[in-house]
CSV table of C-alpha atoms in Angstrom, one decimal:
chain,number,residue,atom,x,y,z
A,1,LYS,CA,9.5,0.9,5.4
A,2,PRO,CA,6.6,0.5,7.7
A,3,ALA,CA,4.0,-2.2,7.1
A,4,PRO,CA,0.6,-0.9,5.9
A,5,SER,CA,-2.6,-2.7,6.9
A,6,GLY,CA,-5.2,-4.5,4.8
A,7,ILE,CA,-6.3,-2.7,1.6
A,8,GLN,CA,-3.5,0.0,1.9
A,9,HIS,CA,-1.0,-2.8,1.7
A,10,VAL,CA,-2.5,-4.1,-1.6
A,11,LYS,CA,-2.9,-0.6,-3.0
A,12,MET,CA,0.7,0.2,-2.3
A,13,GLU,CA,1.9,-3.0,-4.1
A,14,THR,CA,-0.2,-2.1,-7.1
A,15,ASP,CA,0.1,1.6,-7.2
A,16,PRO,CA,2.5,3.3,-4.7
A,17,LYS,CA,1.4,6.7,-6.0
A,18,ASP,CA,-2.3,5.9,-5.5
A,19,VAL,CA,-1.7,5.8,-1.7
């Protein structure tokens, strides 16, 4: 999978559906 940047990375780790 691609590497998100900054906040998006943290958001994906906490809630993948939130992104």
